[in-house]
Coordinates of C-alpha atoms and ligand atoms in Angstrom, one line a residue:
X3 CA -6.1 5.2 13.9
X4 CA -5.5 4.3 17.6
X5 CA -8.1 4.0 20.0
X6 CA -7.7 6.0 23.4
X7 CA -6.2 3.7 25.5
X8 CA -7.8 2.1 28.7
X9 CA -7.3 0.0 31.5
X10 CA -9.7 -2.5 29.3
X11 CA -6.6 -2.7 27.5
X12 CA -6.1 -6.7 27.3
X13 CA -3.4 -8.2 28.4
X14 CA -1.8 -9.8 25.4
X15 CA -2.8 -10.1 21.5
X16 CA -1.7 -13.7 20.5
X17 CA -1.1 -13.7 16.1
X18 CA -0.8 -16.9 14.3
X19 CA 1.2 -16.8 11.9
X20 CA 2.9 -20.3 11.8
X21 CA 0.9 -22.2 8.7
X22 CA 2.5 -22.6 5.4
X23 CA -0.1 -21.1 3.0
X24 CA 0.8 -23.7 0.4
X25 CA -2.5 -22.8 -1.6
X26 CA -1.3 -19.5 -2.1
X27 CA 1.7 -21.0 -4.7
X28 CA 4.2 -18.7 -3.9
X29 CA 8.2 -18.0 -2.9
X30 CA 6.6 -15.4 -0.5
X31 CA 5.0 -16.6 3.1
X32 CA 1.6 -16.2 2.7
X33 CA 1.4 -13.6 5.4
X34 CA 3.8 -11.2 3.5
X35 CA 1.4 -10.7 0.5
X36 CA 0.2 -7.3 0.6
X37 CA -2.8 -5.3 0.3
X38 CA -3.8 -1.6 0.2
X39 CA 0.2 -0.5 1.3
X40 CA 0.6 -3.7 3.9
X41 CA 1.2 -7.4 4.1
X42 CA -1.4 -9.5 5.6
X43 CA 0.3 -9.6 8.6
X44 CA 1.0 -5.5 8.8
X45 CA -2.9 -5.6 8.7
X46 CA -3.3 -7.9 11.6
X47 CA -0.6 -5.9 13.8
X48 CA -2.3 -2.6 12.7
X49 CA -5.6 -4.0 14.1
X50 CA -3.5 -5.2 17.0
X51 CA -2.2 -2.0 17.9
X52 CA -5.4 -0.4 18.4
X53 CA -5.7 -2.2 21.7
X54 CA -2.6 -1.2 22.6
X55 CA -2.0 -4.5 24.2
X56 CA 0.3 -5.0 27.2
X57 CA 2.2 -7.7 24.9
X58 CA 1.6 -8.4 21.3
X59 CA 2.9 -12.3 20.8
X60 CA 3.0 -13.2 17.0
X61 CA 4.0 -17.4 16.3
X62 CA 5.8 -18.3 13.6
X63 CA 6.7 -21.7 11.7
X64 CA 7.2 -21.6 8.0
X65 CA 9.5 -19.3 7.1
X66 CA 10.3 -18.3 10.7
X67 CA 13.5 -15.9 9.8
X68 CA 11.4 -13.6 7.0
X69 CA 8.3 -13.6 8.5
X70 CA 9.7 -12.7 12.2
X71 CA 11.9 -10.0 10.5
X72 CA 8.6 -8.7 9.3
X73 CA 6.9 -8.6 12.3
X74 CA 9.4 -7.0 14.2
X75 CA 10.1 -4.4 11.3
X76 CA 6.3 -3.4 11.5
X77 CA 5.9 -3.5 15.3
X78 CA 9.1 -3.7 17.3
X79 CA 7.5 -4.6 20.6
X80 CA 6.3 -7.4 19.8
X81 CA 8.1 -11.0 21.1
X82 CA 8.4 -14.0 18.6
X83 CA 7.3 -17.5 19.4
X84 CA 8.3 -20.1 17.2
X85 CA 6.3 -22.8 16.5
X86 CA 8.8 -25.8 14.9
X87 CA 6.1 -28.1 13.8
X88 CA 2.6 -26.8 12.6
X89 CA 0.4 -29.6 15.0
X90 CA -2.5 -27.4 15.5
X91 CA -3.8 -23.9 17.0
X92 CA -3.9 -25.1 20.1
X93 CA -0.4 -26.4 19.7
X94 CA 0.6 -23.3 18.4
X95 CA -0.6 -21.1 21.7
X96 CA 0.6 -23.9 23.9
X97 CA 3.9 -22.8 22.5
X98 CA 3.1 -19.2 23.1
X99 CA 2.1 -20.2 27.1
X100 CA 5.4 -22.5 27.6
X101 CA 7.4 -19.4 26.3
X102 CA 6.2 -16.5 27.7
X103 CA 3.9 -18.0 31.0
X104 CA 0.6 -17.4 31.6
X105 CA -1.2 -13.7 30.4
X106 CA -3.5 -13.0 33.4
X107 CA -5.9 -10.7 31.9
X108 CA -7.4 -10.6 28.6
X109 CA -6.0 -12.6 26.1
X110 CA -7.1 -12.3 22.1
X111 CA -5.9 -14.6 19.7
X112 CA -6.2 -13.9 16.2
X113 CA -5.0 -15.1 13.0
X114 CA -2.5 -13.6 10.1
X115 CA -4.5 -14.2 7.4
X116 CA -7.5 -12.0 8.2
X117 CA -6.6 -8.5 7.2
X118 CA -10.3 -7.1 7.4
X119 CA -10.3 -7.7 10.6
X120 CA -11.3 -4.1 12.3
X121 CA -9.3 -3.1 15.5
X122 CA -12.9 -1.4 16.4
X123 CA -14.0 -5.1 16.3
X124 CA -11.6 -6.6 18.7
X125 CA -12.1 -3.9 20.9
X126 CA -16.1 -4.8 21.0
X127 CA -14.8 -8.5 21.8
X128 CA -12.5 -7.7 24.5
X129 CA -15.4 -5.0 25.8
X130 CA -18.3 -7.9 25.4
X131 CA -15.9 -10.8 26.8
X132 CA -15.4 -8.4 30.1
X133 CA -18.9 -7.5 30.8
X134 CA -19.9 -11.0 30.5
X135 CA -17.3 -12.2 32.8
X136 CA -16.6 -15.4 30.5
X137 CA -13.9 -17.7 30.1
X138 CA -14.1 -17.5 26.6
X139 CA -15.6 -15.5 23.9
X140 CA -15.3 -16.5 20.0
X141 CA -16.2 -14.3 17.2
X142 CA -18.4 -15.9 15.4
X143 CA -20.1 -15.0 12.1
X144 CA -23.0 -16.6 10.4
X145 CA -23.3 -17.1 6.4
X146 CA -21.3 -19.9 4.1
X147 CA -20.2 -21.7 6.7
X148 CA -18.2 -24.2 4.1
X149 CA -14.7 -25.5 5.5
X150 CA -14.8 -23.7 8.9
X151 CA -15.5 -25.3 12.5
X152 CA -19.3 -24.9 13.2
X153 CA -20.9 -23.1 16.7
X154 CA -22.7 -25.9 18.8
X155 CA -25.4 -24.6 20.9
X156 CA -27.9 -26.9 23.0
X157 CA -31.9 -26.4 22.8
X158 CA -32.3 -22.7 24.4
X159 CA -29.5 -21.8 22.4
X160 CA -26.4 -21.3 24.9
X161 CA -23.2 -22.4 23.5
X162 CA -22.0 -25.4 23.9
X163 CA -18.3 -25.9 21.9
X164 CA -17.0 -25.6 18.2
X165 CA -16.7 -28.7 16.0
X166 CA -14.6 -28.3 12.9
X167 CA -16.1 -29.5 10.0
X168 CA -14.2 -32.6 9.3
X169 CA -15.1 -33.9 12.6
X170 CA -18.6 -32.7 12.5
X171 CA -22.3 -34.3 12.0
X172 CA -24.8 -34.3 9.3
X173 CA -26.6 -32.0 11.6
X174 CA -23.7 -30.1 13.1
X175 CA -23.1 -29.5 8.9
X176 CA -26.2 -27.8 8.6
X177 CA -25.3 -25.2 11.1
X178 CA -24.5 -22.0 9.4
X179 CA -23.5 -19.9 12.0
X180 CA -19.1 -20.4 12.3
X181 CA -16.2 -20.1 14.2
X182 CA -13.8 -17.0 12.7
X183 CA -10.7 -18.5 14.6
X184 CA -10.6 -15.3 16.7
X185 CA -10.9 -15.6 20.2
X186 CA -11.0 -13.1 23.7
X187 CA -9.6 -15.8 26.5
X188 CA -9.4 -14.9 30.5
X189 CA -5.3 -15.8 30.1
X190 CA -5.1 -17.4 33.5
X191 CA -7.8 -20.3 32.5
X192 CA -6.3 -20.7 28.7
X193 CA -3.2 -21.2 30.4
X194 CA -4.6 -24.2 32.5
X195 CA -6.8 -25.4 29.7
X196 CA -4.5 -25.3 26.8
X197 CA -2.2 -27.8 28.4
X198 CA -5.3 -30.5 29.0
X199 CA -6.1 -30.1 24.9
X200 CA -5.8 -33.4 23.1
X201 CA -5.4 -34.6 19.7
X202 CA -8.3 -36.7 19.3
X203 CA -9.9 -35.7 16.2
X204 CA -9.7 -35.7 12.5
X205 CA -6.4 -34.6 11.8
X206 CA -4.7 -35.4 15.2
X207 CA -3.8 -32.2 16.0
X208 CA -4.1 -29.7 18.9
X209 CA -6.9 -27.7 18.2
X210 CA -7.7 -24.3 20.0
X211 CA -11.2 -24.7 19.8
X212 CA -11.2 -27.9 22.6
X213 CA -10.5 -25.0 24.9
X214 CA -13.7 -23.6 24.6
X215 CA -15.2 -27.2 25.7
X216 CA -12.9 -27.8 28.4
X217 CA -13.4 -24.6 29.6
X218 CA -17.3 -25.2 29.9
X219 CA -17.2 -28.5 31.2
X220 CA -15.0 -26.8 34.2
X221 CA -18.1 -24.4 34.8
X222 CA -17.0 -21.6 33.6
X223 CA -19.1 -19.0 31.0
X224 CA -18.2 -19.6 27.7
X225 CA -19.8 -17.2 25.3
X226 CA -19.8 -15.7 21.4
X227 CA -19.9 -12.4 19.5
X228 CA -21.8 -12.9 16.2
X229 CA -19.7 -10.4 13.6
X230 CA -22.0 -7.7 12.6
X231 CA -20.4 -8.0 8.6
X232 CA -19.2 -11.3 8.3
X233 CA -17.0 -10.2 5.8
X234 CA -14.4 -9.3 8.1
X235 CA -13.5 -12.2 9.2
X236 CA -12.8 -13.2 5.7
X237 CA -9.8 -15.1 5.3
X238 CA -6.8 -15.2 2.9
X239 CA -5.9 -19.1 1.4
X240 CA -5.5 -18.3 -2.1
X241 CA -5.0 -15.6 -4.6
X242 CA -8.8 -15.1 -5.7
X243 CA -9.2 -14.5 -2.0
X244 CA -6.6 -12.2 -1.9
X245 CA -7.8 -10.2 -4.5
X246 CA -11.6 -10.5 -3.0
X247 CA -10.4 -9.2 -0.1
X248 CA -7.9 -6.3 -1.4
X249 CA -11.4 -5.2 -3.2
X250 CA -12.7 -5.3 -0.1
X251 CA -10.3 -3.1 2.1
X252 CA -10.2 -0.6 -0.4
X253 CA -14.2 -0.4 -1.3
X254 CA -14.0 0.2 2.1
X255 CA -11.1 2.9 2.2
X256 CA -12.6 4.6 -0.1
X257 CA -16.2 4.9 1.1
X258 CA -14.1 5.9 4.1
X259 CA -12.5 9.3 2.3
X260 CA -15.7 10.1 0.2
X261 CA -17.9 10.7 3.2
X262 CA -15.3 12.7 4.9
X263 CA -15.2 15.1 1.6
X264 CA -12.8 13.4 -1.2
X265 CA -14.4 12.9 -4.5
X266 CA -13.4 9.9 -6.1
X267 CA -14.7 10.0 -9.8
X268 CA -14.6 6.2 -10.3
X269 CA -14.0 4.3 -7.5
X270 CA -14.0 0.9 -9.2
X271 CA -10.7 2.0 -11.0
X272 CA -9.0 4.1 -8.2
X273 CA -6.5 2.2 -5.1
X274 CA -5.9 4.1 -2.1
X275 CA -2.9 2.7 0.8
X276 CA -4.5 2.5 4.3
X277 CA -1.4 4.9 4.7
X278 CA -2.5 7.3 2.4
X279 CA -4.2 10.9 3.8
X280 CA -6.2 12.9 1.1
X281 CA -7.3 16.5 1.8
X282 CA -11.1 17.8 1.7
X283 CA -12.7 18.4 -2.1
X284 CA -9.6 16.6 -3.3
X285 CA -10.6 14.9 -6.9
X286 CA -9.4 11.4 -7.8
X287 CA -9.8 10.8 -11.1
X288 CA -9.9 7.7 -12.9
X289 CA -7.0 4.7 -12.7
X290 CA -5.1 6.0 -9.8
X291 CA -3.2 4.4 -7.7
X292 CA -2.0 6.5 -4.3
X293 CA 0.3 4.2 -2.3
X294 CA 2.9 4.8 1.3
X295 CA 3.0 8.5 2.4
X296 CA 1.5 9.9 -0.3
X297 CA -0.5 12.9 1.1
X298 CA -3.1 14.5 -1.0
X299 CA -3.9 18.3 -0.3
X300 CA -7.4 20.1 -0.4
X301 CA -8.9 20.7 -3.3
X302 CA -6.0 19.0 -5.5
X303 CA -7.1 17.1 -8.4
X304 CA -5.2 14.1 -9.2
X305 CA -5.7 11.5 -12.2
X306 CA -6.9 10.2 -14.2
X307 CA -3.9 8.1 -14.6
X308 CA -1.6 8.5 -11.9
X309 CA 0.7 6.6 -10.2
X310 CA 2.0 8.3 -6.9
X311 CA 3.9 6.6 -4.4
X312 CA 5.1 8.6 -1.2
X313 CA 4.4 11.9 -2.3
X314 CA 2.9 15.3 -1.4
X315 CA 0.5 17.3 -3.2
X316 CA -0.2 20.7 -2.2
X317 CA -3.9 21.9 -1.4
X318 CA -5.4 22.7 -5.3
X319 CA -2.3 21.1 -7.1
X320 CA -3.2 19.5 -10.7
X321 CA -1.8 16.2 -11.8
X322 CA -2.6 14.6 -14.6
X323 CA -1.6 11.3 -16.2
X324 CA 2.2 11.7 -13.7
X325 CA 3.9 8.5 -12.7
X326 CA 5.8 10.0 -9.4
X327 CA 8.1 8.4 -6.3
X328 CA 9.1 10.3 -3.4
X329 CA 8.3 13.5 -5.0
X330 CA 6.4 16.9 -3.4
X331 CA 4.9 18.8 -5.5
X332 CA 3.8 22.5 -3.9
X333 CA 0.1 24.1 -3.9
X334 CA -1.3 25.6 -7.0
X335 CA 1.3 23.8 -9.0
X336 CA 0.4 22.0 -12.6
X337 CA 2.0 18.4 -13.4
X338 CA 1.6 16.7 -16.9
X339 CA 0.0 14.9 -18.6
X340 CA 2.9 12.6 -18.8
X341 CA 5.5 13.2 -16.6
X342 CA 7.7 11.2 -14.6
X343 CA 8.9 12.6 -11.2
X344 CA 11.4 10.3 -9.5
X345 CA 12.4 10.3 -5.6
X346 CA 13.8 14.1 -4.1
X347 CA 12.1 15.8 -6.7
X348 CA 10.3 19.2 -5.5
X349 CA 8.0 21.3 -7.1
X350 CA 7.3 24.6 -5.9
X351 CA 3.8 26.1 -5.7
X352 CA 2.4 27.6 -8.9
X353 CA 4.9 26.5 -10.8
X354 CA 4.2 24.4 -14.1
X355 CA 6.1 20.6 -15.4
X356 CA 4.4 20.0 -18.8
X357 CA 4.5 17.0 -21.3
X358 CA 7.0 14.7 -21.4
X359 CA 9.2 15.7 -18.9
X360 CA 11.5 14.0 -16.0
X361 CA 12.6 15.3 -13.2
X362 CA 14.8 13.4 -11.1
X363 CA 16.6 14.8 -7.6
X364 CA 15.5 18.6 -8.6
X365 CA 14.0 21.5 -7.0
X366 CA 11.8 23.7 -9.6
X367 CA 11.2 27.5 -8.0
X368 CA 7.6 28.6 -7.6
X369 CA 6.4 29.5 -10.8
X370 CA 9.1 28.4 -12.8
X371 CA 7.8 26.1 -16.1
X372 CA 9.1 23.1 -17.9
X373 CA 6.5 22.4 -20.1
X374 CA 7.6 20.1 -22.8
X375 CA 9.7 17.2 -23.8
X376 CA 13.0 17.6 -20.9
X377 CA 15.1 16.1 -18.8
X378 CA 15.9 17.6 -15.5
X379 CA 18.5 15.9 -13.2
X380 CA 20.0 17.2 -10.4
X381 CA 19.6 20.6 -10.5
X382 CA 17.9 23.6 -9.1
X383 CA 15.6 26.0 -11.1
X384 CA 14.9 29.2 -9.6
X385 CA 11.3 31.0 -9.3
X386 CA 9.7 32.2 -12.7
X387 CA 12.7 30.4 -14.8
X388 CA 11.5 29.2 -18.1
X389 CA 13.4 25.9 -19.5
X390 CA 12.4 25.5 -23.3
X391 CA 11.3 22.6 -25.1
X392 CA 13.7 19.4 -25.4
X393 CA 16.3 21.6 -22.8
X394 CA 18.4 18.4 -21.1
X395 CA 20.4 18.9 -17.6
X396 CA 22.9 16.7 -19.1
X397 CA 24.1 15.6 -15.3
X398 CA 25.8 12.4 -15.8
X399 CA 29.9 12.1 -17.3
X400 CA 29.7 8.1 -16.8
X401 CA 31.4 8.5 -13.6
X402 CA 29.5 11.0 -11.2
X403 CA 26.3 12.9 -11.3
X404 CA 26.5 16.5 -11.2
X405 CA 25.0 19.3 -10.3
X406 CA 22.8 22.2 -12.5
X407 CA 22.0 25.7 -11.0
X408 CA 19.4 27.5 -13.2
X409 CA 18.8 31.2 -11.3
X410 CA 15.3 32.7 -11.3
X411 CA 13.6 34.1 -14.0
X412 CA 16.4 32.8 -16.5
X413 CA 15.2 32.0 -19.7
X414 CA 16.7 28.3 -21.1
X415 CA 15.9 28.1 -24.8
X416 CA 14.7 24.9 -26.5
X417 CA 16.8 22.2 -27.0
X418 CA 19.3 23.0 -24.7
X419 CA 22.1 20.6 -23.4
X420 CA 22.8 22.1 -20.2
X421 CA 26.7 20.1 -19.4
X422 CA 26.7 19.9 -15.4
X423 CA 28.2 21.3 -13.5
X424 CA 26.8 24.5 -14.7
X425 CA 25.3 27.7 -13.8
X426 CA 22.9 29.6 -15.3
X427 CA 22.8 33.4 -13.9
X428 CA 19.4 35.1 -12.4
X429 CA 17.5 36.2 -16.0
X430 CA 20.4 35.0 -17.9
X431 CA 19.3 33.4 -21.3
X432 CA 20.4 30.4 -23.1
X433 CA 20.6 30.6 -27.3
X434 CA 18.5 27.5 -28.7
X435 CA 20.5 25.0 -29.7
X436 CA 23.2 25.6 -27.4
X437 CA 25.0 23.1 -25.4
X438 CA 25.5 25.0 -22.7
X439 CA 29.0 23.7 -20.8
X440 CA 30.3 27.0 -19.3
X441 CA 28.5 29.5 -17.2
X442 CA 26.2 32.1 -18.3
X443 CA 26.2 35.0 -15.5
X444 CA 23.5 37.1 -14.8
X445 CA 22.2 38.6 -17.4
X446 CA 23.7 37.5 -20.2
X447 CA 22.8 35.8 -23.5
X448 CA 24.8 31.9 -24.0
X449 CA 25.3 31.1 -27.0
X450 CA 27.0 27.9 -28.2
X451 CA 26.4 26.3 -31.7
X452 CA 27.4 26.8 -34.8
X453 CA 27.2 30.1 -36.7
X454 CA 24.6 29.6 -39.7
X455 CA 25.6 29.6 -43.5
X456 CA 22.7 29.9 -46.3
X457 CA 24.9 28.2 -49.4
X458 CA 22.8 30.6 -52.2
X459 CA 20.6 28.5 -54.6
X460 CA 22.1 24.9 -53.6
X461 CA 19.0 23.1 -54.3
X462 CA 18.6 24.9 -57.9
X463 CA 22.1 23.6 -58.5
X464 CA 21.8 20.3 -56.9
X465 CA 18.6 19.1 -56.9
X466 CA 16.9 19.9 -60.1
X467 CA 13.4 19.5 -61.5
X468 CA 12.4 18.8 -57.8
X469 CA 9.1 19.6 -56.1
X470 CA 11.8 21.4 -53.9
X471 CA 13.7 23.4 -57.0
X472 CA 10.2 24.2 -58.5
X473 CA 8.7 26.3 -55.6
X474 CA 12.0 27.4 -55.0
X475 CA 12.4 28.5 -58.9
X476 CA 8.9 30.1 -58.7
X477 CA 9.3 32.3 -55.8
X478 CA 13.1 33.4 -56.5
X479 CA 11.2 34.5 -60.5
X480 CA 8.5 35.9 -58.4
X481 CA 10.7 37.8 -56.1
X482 CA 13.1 38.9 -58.9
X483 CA 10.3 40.3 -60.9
Ligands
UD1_513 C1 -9.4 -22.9 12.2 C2 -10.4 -23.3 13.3 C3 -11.8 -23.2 12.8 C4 -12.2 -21.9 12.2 C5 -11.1 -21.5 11.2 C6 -11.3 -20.0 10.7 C7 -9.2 -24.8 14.7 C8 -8.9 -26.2 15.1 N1 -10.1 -24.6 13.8 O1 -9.5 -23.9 11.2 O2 -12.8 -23.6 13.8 O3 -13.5 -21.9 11.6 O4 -9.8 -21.6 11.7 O5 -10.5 -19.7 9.7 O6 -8.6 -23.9 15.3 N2 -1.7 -22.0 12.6 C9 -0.5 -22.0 13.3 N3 0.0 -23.1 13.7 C10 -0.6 -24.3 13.5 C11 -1.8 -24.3 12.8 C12 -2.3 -23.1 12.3 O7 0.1 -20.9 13.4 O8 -0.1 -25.3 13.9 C13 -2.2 -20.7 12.1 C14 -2.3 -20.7 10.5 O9 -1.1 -20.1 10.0 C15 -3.5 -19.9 10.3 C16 -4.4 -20.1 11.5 O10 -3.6 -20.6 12.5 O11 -3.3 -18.5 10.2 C17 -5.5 -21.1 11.2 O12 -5.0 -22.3 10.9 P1 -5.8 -23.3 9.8 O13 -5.0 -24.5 9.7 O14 -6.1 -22.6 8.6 O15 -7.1 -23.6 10.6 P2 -8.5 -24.1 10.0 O16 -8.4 -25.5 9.8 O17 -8.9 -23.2 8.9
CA514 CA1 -7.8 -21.5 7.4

């Protein structure tokens, strides 16, 4: 979703994205932990985007090289700051000022870590920071105010400055309204202000929030926006919070889908990419995970148990219990339980992939069933062709894959080893058994497999007094009789 763009576009959306995450306990920068299809930091850009700032400035630190690589992959205009040292958030946007000059305008400065974070909310920050004419607005949000920098205010309740916890009163303690680290700035006056920050506090560090007192004690406004759900703002520092949160986003996604028309059977159980688009009357059935592109059509019912990552489902498609990568499978058409369709795999519309089957790098014509037990590798299956029971496109010589052409309405019977390259003809039809190396044109019957031989009363001879040799014994008297 991007929101129509306007001249209230700000100037410039500042992401921090500098701190270490230590608490997370991992190889990967904190930022690049993902949730619902995107890392932390996708999330943050993503909100970002929907102001379509003039400049989108994201600082980094730790990890500088992978997580400016994935900033850049997920929004190539934006410019790179790098903060060496980690002394503070005010440091870190003084290094942001010094690199790229002052942002007159609107400047928002948010935080990596906070994928919950609407766009929609920004937007009401920049749009309440404008009308108020203030030098400063902070998001605030009021609940468990634990660990974060509390909002001063004097007697009638204007806003005085943020103290951070560890520098803070008993009082100032007690104060359960909190600062959410995001911030609307006028650019010109953080420019000026930023510079005059000190580190005289707790932790000797820079901190962003000084501005907010400097800026008053200059005489200009200085103002908040209380979050209307605090949860929002909710941050990411560990992996219970990550998991709170991905709970979160996708409660969220998919309260999102069921009021525009998806039915989702047990939402507890089902996880839905913010990329993901699912039709109207589309059914999600239980433990099912849709992730990337995957595009649900109307009406299609999909689960329980699947697993589909960047694929298409056509409008009143069934699948059921399919694990399936870069697949498409057409309307009408009928998928499992149990298959496994792997990337440039297409299904055509009505056509039917049964138990136990793969399909890897295939096309299957409309109408055209696999229904049991097969393997299907690059090949091509034409409309209305039948491929029997435990039939294998046996597509790979140890050196190169090749290629199987099974025309429509050909008729493959079970069990058979189809030796690429190979054609089968339009209504040709495969012998069971056979393995199949040569073509079969049009019409005609393949046969390939040994000719049977009954060796008369072999089990009489060789297997006597046997279960086997008795009901043989009584039906050969019977028959002789
Ligand atoms: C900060 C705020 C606090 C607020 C809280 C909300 C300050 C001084 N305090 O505290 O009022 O309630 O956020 O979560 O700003 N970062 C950098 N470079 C740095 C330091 C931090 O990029 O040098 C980034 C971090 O990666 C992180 C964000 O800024 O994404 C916040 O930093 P953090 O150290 O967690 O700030 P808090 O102490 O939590
Ligand atoms: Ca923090």
């Amino acid at each position: 979703m991007r929101l129509p763009v306007s001249d209230t576009s700000p100037a410039a959306v500042v992401i921090l994205a500098a701190g270490e995450g230590s608490r997370m306990k991992s190889r990967t920068p904190k930022v690049l932990h993902t949730l619902a299809g995107r890392t932390l930091l996708g999330h943050a850009l993503a909100a970002a985007d929907e102001l379509s700032p003039q400049r989108l400035v994201v600082v980094v630190g730790h990890a500088r090289e992978q997580v400016g690589a994935a900033a850049l992959a997920a929004a190539p205009q934006a410019a790179i700051v790098v903060q060496d040292q980690q002394l503070g958030t005010g440091h870190a946007v003084r290094m942001v000022v010094e690199s790229v000059g002052a942002m007159p305008g609107t400047v928002v400065v948010s935080y990596a870590d906070m994928p919950l974070l609407r766009g929609a909310t920004l937007r009401q920050l920049v749009d309440q920071h404008r009308e108020c004419g203030n030098a400063v607005t902070v998001l605030s949000a009021r609940g468990d105010a634990a660990g974060y920098g509390r909002i001063v205010r004097d007697r009638s309740g204007s806003f005085l400055r943020i103290v951070e916890e560890r520098d803070a009163t008993t009082d100032e303690r007690a104060i359960d309204e909190y600062n959410s680290g995001c911030y609307a700035f006028d650019g010109a006056l953080l420019a000026d202000a930023i510079k005059r920050v000190t580190t005289d506090n707790d932790q000797q560090q820079e901190y962003l929030t000084d501005v907010v007192d400097i800026l008053r004690r200059d005489g200009h406004p200085v103002g908040t926006m209380l979050a209307a759900d605090a949860g929002e703002v909710a941050g990411v520092n560990d992996r219970v919070q990550l998991a709170q949160v991905r709970r979160a986003l996708n409660d969220r996604l998919l309260r999102e889908w069921m009021r525009a028309g998806v039915t989702f059977v047990d939402p507890g159980s089902s996880w839905v990419d913010v990329t993901v688009t699912i039709g109207q009357d589309a059914e999600i059935g239980p433990q099912t995970q849709l992730e990337g592109a995957t595009v649900i059509g109307q009406g299609a019912r999909v689960g329980p148990g699947c697993l589909l990552a960047d694929t298409t489902v056509g409008e009143g498609a069934v699948l059921l219990h399919v694990v399936s990568r870069q697949a498409e499978v057409g309307p009408r058409a009928t998928v499992g339980p149990f298959a496994y369709l792997r990337p440039e795999t297409s299904i055509a519309a009505d056509a039917h992939i049964g138990a136990y089957v793969e399909i890897k790098k295939s096309s299957v014509g409309s109408g055209a069933k696999v229904p049991h037990l097969t393997y299907v590798g690059d090949a091509t299956i034409g409309a209305g062709a039948n491929i029997g029971a435990g039939t294998i496109f046996a597509n790979y010589d140890g050196v190169h894959k090749n290629h199987t052409e099974v025309g429509q309405n050909a008729f493959v019977g079970s069990n058979t080893v189809l030796v690429a390259p190979v054609n089968i003809g339009d209504g040709a039809y495969t012998a069971a058994g056979s393995a199949i190396g040569e073509d079969v044109p049009a019409g005609d019957l393949g046969v390939a497999r040994g000719r049977q031989h009954n060796s008369d009363g072999w089990v009489l001879r060789n297997r006597e007094q046997t279960r086997s040799a008795e009901a043989a014994q009584r039906t050969r008297s019977g028959k002789s009789q």
